[in-house]
CSV table of C-alpha atoms and ligand atoms in Angstrom, one decimal:
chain,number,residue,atom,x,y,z
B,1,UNK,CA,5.2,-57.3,21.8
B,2,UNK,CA,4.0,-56.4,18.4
B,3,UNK,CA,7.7,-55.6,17.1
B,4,UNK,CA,8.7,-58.6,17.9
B,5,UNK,CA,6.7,-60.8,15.9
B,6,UNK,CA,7.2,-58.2,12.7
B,7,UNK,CA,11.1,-59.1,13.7
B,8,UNK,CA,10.7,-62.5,13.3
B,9,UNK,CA,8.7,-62.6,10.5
B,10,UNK,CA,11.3,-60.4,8.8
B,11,UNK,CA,14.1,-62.3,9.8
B,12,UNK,CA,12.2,-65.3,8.5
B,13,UNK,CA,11.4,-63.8,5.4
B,14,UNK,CA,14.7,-61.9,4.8
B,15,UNK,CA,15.9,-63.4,1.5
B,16,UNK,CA,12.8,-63.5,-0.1
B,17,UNK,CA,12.7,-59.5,0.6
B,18,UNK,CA,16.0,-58.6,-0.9
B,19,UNK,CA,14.7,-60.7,-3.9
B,20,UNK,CA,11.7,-58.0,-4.4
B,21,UNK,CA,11.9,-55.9,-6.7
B,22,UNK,CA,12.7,-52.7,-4.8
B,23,UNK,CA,10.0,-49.5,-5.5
B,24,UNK,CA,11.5,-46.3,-5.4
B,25,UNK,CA,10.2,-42.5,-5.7
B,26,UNK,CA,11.5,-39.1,-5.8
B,27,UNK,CA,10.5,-38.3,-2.8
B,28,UNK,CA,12.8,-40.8,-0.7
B,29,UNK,CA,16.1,-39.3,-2.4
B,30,UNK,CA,14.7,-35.8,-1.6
B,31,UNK,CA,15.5,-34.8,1.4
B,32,UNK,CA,16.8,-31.6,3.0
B,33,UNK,CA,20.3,-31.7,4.1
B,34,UNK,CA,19.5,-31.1,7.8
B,35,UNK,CA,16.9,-33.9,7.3
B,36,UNK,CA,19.2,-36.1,6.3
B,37,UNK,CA,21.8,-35.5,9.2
B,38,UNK,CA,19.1,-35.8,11.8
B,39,UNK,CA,18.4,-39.0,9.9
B,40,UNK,CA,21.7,-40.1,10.1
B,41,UNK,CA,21.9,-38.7,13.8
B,42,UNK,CA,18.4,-39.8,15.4
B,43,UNK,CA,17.4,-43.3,15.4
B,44,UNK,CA,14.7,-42.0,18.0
B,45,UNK,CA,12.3,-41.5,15.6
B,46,UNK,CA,8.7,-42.8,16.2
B,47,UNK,CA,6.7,-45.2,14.6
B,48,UNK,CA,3.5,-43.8,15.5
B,49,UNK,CA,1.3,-40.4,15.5
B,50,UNK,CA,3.3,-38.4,18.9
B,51,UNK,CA,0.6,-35.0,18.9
B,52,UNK,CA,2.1,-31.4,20.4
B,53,UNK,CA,0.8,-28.2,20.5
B,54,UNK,CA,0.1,-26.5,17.0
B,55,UNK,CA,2.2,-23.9,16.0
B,56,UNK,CA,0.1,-20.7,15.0
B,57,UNK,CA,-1.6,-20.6,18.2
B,58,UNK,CA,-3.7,-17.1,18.4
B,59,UNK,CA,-2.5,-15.8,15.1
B,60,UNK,CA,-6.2,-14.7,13.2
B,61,UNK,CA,-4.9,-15.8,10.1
B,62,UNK,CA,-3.7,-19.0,10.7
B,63,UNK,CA,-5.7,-22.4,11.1
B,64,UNK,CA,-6.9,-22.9,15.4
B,65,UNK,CA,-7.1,-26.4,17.1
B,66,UNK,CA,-8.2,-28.2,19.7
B,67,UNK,CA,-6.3,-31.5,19.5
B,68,UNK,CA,-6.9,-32.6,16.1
B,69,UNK,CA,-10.5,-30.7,16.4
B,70,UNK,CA,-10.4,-27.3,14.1
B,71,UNK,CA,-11.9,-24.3,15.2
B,72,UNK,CA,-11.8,-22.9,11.8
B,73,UNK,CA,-13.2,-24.0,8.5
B,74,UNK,CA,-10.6,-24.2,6.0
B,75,UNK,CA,-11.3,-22.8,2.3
B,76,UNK,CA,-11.7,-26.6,1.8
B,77,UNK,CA,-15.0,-27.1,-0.7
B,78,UNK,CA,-14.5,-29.8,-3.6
B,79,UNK,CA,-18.0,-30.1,-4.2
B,80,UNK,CA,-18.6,-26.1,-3.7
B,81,UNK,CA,-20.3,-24.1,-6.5
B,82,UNK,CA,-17.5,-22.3,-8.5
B,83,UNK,CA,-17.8,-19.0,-10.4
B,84,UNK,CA,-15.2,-20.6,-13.0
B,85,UNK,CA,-15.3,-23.5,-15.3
B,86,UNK,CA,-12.7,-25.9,-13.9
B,87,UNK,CA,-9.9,-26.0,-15.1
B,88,UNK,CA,-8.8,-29.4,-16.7
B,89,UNK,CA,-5.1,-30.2,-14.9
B,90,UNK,CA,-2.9,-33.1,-14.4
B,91,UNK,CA,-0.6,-33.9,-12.1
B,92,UNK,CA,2.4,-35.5,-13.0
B,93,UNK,CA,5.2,-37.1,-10.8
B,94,UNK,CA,8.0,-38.8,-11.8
B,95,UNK,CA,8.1,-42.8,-10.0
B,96,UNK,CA,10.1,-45.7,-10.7
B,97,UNK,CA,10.5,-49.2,-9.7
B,98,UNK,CA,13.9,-50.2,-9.4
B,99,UNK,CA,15.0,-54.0,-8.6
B,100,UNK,CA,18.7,-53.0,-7.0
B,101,UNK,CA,19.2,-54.0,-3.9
B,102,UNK,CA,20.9,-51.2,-2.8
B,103,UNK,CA,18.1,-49.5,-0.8
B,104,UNK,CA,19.0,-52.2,1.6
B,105,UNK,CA,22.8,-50.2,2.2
B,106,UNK,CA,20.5,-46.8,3.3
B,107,UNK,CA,18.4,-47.3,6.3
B,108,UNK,CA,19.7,-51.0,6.7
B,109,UNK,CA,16.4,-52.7,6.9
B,110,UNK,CA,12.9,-53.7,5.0
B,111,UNK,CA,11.1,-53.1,8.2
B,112,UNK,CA,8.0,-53.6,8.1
B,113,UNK,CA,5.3,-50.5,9.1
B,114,UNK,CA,2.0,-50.4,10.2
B,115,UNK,CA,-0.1,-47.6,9.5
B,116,UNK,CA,-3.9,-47.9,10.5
B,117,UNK,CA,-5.0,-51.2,9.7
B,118,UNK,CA,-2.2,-52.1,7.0
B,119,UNK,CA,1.7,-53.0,6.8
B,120,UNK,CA,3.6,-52.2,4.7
B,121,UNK,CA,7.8,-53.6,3.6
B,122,UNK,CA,9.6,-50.9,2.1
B,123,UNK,CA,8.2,-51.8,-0.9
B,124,UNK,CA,4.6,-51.8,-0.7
B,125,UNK,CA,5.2,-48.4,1.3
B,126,UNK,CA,6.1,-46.4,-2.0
B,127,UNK,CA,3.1,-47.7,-3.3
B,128,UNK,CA,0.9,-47.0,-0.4
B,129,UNK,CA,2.3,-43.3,-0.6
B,130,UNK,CA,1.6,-43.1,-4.6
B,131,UNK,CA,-1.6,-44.4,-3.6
B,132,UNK,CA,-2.0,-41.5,-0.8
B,133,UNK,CA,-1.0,-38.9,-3.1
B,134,UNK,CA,-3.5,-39.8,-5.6
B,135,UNK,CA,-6.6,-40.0,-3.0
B,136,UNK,CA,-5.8,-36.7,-1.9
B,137,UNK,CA,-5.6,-35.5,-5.3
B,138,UNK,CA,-9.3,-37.3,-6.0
B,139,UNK,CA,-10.7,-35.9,-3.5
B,140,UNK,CA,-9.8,-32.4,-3.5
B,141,UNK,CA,-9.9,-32.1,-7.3
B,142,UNK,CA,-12.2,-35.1,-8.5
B,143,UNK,CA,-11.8,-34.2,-12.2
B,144,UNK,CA,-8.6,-34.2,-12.3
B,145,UNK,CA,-5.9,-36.7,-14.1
B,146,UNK,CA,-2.9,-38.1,-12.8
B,147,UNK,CA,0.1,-38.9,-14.6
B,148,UNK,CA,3.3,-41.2,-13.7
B,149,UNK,CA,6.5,-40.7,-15.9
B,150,UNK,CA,8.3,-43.7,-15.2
B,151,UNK,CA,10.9,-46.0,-16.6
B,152,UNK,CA,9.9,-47.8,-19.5
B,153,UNK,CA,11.8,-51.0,-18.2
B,154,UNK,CA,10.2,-50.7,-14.9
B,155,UNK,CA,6.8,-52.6,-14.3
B,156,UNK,CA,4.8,-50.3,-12.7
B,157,UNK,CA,1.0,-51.2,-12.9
B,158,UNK,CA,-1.1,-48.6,-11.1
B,159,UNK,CA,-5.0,-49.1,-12.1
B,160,UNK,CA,-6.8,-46.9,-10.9
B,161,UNK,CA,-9.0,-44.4,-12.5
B,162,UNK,CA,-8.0,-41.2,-14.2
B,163,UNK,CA,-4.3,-42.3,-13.3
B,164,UNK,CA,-2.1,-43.5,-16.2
B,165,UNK,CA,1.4,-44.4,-16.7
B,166,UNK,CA,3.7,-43.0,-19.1
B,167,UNK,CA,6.5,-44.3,-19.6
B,168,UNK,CA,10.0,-41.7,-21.1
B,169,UNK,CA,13.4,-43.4,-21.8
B,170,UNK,CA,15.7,-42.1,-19.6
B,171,UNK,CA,18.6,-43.4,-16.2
B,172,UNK,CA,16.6,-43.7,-13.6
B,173,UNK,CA,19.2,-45.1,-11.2
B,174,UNK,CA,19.2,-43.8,-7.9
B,175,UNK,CA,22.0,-41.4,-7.9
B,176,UNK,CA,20.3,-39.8,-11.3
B,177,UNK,CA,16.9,-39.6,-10.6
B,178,UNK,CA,17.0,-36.1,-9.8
B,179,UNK,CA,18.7,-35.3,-12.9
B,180,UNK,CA,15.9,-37.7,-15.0
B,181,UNK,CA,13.2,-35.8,-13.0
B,182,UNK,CA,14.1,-33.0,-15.1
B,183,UNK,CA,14.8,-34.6,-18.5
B,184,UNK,CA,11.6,-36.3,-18.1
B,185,UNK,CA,10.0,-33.4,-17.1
B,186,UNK,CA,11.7,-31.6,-20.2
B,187,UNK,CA,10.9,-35.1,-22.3
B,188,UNK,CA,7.1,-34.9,-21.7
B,189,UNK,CA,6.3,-31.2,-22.2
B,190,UNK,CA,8.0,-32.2,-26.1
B,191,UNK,CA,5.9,-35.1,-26.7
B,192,UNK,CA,3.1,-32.8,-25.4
B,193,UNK,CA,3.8,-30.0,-27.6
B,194,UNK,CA,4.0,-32.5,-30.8
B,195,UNK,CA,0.7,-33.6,-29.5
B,196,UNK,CA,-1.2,-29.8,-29.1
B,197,UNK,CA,-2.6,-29.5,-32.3
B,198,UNK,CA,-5.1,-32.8,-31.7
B,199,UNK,CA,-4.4,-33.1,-27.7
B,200,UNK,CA,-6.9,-32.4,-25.6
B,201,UNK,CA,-5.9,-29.1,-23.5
B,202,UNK,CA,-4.3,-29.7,-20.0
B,203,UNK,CA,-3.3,-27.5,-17.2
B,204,UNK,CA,-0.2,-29.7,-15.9
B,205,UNK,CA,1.2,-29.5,-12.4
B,206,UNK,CA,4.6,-31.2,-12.0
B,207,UNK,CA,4.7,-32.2,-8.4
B,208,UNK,CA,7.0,-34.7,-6.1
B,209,UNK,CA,4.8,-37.7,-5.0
B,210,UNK,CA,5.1,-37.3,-1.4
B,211,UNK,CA,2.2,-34.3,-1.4
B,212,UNK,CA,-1.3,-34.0,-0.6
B,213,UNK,CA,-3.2,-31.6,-2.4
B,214,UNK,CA,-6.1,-30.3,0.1
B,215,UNK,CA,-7.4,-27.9,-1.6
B,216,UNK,CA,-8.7,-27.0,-5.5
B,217,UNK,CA,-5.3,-25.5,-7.0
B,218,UNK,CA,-7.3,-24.8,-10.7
B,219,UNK,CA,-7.7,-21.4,-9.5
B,220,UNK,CA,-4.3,-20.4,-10.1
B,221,UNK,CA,-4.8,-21.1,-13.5
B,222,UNK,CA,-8.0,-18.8,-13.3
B,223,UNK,CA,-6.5,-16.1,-10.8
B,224,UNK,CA,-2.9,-15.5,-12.7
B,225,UNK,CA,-3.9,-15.7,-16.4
B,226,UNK,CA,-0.5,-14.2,-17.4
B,227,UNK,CA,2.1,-17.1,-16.2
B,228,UNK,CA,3.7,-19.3,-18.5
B,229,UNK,CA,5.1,-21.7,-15.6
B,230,UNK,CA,4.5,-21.4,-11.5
B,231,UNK,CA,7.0,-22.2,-8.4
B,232,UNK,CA,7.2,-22.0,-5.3
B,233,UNK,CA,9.3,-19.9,-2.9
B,234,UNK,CA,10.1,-19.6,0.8
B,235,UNK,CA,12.1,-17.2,3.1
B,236,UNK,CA,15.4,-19.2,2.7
B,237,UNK,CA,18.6,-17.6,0.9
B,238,UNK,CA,20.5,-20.7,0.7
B,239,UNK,CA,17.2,-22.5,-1.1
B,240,UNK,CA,14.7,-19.8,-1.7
B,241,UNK,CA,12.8,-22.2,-4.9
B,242,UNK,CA,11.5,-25.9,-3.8
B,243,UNK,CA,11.4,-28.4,-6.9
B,244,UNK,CA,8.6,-30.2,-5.3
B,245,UNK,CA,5.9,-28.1,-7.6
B,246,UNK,CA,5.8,-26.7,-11.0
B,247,UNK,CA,2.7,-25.5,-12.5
B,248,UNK,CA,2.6,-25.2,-16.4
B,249,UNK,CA,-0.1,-23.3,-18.5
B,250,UNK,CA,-1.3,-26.0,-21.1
B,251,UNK,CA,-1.3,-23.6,-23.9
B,252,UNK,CA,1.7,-24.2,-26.6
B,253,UNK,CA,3.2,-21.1,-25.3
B,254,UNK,CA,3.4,-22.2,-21.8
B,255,UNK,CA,4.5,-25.6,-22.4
B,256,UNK,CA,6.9,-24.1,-24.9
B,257,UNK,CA,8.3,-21.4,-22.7
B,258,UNK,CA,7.9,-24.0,-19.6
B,259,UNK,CA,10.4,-26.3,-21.9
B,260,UNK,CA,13.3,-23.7,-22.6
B,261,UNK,CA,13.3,-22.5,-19.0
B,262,UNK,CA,13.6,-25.9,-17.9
B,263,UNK,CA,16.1,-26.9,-20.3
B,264,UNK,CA,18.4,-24.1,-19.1
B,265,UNK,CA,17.5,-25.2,-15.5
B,266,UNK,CA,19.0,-29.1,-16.5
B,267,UNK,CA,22.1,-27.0,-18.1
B,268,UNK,CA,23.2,-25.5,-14.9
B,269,UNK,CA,22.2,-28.5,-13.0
B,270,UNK,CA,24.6,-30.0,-15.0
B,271,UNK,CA,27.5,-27.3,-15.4
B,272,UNK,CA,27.3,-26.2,-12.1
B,273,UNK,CA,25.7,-28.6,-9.6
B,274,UNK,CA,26.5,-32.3,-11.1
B,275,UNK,CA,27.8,-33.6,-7.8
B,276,UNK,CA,24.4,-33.1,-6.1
B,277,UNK,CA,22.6,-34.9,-8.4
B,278,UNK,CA,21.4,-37.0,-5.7
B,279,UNK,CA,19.8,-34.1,-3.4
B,280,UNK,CA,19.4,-30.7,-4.4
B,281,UNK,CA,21.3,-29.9,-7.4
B,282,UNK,CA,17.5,-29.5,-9.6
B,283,UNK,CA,16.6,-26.7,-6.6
B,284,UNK,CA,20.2,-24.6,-6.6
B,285,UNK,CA,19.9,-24.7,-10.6
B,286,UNK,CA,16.4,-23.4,-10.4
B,287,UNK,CA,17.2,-21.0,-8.0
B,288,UNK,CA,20.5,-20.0,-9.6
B,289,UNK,CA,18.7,-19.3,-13.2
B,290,UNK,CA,16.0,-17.5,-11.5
B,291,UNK,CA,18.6,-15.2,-9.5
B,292,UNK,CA,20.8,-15.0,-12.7
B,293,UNK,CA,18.5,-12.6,-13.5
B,294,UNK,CA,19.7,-8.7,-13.1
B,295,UNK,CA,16.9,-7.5,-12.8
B,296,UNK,CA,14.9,-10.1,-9.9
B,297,UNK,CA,14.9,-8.5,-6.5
B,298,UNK,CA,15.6,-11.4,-3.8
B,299,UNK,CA,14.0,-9.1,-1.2
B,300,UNK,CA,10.9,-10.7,-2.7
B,301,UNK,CA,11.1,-13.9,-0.9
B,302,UNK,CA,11.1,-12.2,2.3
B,303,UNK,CA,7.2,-11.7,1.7
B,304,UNK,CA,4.8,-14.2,1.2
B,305,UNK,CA,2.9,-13.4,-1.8
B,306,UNK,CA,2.4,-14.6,-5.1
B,307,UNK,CA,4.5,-12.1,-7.6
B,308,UNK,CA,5.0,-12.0,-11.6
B,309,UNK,CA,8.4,-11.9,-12.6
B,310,UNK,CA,9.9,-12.1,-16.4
B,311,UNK,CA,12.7,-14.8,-16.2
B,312,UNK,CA,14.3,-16.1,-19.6
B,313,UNK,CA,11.7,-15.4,-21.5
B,314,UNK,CA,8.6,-16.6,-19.7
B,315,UNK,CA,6.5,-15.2,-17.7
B,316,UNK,CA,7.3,-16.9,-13.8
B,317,UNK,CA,4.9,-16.7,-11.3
B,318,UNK,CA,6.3,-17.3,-7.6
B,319,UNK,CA,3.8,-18.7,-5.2
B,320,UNK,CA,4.5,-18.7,-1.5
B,321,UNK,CA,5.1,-22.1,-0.2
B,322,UNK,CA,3.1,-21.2,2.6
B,323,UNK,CA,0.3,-22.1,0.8
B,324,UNK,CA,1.5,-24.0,-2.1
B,325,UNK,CA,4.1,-26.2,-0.7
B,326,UNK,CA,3.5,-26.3,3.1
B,327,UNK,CA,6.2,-28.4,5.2
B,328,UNK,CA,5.6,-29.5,8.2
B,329,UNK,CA,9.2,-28.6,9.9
B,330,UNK,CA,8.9,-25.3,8.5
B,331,UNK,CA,5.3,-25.1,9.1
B,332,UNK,CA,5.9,-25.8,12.6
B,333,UNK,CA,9.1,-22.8,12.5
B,334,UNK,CA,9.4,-20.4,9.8
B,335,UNK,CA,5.8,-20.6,8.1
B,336,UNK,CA,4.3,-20.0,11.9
B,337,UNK,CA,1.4,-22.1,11.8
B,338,UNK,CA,-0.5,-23.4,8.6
B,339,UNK,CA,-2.5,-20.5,6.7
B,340,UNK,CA,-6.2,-21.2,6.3
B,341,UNK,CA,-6.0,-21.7,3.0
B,342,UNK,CA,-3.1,-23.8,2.7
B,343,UNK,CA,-3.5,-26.0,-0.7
B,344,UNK,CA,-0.8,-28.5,-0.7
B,345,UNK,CA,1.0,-30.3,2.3
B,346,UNK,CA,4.7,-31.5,1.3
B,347,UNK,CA,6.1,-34.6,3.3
B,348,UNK,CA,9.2,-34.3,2.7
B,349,UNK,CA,12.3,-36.4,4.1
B,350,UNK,CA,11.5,-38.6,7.6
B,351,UNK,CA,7.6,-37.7,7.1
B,352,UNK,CA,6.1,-40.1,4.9
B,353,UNK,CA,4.4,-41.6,7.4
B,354,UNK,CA,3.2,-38.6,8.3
B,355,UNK,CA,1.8,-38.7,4.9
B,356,UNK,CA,0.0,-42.2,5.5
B,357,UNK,CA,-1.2,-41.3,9.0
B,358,UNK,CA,-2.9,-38.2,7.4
B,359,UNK,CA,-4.8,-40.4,4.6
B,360,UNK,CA,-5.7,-42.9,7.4
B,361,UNK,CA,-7.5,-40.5,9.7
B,362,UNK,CA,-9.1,-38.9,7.1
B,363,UNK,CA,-10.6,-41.9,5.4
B,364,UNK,CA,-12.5,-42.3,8.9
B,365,UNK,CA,-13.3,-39.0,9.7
B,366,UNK,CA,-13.1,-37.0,6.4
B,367,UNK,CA,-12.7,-33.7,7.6
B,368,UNK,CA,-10.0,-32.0,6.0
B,369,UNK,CA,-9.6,-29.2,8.5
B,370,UNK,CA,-9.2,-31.4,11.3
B,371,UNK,CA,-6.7,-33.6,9.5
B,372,UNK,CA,-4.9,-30.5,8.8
B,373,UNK,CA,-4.3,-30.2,12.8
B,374,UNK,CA,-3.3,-33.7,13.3
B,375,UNK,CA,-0.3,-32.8,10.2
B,376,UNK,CA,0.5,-29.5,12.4
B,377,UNK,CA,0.4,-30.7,16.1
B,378,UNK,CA,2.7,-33.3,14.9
B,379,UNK,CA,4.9,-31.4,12.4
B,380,UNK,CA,7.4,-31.2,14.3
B,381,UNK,CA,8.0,-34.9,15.1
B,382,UNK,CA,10.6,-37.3,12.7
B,383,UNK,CA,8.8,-40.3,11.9
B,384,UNK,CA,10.5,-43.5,10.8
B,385,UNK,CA,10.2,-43.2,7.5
U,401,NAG,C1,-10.4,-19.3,13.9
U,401,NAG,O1,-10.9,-19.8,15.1
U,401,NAG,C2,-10.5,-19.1,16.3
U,401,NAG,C3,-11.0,-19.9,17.5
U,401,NAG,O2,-12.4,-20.2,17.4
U,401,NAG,C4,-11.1,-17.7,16.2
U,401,NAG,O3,-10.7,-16.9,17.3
U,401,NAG,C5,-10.6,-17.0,14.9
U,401,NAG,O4,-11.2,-15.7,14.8
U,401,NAG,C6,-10.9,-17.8,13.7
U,401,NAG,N1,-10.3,-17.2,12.6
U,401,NAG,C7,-10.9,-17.0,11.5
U,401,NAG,C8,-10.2,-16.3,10.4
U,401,NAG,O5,-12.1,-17.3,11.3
U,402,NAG,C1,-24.3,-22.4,-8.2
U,402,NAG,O1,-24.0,-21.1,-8.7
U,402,NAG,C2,-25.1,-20.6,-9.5
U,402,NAG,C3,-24.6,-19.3,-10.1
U,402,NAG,O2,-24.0,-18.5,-9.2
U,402,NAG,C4,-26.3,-20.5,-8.7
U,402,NAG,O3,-27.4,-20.0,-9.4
U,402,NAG,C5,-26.7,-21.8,-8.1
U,402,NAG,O4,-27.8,-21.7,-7.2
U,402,NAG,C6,-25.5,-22.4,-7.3
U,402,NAG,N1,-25.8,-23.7,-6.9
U,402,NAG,C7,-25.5,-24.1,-5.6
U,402,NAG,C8,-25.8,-25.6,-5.4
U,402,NAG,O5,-25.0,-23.4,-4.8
U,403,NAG,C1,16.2,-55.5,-13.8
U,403,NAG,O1,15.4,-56.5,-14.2
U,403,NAG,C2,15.3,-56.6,-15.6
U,403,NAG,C3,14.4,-57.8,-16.0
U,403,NAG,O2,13.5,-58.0,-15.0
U,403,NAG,C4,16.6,-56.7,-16.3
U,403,NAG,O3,16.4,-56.7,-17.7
U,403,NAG,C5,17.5,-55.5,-15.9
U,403,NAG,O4,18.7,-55.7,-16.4
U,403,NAG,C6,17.6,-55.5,-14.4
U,403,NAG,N1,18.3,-54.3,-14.0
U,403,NAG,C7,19.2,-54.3,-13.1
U,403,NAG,C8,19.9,-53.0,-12.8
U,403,NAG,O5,19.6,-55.3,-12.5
U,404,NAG,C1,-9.6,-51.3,11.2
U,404,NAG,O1,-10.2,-52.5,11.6
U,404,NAG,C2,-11.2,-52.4,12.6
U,404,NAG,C3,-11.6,-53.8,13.0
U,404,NAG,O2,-11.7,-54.6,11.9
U,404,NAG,C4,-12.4,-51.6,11.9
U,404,NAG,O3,-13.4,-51.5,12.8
U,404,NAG,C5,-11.9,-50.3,11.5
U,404,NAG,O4,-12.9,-49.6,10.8
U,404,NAG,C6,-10.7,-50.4,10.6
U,404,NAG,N1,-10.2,-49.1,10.4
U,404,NAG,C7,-9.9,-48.6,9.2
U,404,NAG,C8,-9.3,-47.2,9.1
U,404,NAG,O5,-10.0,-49.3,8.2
């Protein structure tokens, strides 16, 4: 059996893997509280693709499949002919490496995973889903940069074009990364705004490094000339606001606005939410600033559409995670299917390799609409990692 050799060989190779330095992102710490019981609960989780029926079945706006086959074109079109000049953006996602051993104490092992034609230890895994994130990014939006915040004692060495590393003081330990996420969020939109005067413009896109953008998002920049900062929203009173994406205008009115909102978004993440630094306390601060608000209507999460809304002092707009944030457990449930023009796919919690599976496939048959039904027929599946 294949499993059996890995075992040995990680048996055999045991000490020298608790030696590694251990990688760590964002992503792994974020999970969703009923991800993380099921995690705790199900040790039945697979360790390869397991396809079902895609949700959305018969619904005229949402994508049609025949196993991983679409019926439908998605709005998918990198090298289309655009009415607009693009926009310039960046991405940037907060990573670190850490060398603690105590990733060791969470999910007890450094198994090792095979994904296509590659394995991966726990280790190389974050990097293989760094990597992931950036392909997609390359693909769907070619001219755009990505950026890494990271911690300046950590040794992270990604080369790869139009992908640097930046590196903001900061504690990046496990049980603070959310928290850092922030500050460093916060840290880099003021070394940005000392730069604007002789800085080239950007667009900037703060997103979690377990996404795949699959689609050009420079248009919201075009389409909504009037925010100062994007999120995204769902149907969900307890956690209406995912952290996982934050769009900010590149002007020094948006980054400056973007800054202050943030900032007050760290103080009640702080004040009010301190003990879940390690989950969710960034997404009950945002929302709780955002419904702190007299005058925001809730009742405008029930529908998913993008809306303008005046909070603090910028101008917020809300984008439906439907499209901007689609998860595959919710995709499979409350989002009923994946909408046509769905932009970016979040793997959050026990889907990573959901997220490696997805690169893999495509890389052989690049069709993104079709790798868009192997991600919904198996949404619903937990995955080992
Ligand atoms: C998507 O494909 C299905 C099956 O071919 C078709 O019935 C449906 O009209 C298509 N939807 C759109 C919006 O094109
Ligand atoms: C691109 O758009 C321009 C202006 O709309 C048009 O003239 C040109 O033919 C288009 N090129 C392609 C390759 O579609
Ligand atoms: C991690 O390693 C660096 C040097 O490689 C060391 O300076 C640092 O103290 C270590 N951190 C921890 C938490 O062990
Ligand atoms: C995996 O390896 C096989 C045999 O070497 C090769 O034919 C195939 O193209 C590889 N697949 C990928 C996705 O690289």
């Amino acid at each position: 059996m294949r499993s059996c050799s890995g075992w040995r060989r990680l048996l055999f190779c045991l000490p020298l893997v608790f030696l590694l330095p251990h990688l760590l992102s964002v992503m792994e710490l974020h999970r969703e509280p009923t991800m993380r019981d099921q995690h705790k609960k199900a040790r039945n989780k697979f360790d390869h693709l397991v396809l079902g029926p895609a949700a959305g079945e018969g619904l005229p706006d949402r994508l049609q499949c025949q196993g991983v086959k679409a019926l439908n074109k998605t709005h998918f079109s990198a090298s289309s002919n655009r009415s607009y000049v693009a926009e310039s953006i960046a991405f940037v996602t907060v990573f670190t490496v850490y060398n603690s051993s105590d990733i060791s104490k969470t999910s007890g092992s450094s198994d090792v995973t095979t994904v296509g034609n590659s394995s991966y230890n726990k280790v190389e895994r974050s990097i293989a889903i760094l990597n992931v994130f950036i392909n997609f990014i390359q693909v769907a939006m070619p001219k755009s940069n990505v950026i890494i915040l990271t911690d300046p004692a950590s040794d992270l060495s990604i080369n790869r074009d139009k992908v640097s590393v930046y590196p903001i003081q900061g504690e990046y330990s496990r049980d603070k990364l959310m928290l850092q996420r922030i500050r460093s969020y916060i840290a880099f939109l003021e070394r940005k705004l000392e730069d604007h005067s002789r800085d080239h413009m950007h667009n900037y896109i703060f997103v979690d490094s377990d996404i795949a953008v699959v689609n050009d998002l420079g248009q919201v920049f075009h389409d909504y000339p009037d925010f100062h900062l994007a999120l995204t929203f769902r149907n969900n009173k307890q956690q209406p606001l995912n952290s996982g994406f934050i769009a900010v205008r590149g002007t020094y009115d948006g980054m400056s606005r973007a800054k202050v909102f943030l900032q007050q978004v760290l103080e009640v993440y702080i004040s009010k939410y301190s003990g879940a630094s390690r989950m969710l306390g960034d997404q009950l601060a945002l929302a709780w600033v955002v419904l702190s608000d007299a005058s925001f209507d809730a009742k405008r999460f029930a529908k998913a559409q993008p809306f303008l809304k005046d909070i603090k002092g910028a101008s917020v707009l809300f984008l439906p995670c439907a499209m901007y944030n689609w998860t595959p457990p919710e995709g499979a449930g409350q989002f009923h299917g994946m909408p046509l023009d769905v932009k970016v796919v979040h793997f959050k919690g026990s889907r990573k390799r959901l997220m490696l599976e997805s690169w893999n496939f495509f890389s052989s048959s690049p069709n993104i609409a079709d790798m868009l039904c192997l991600i919904l027929s198996s949404g619903r599946i937990k995955y080992d990692f």
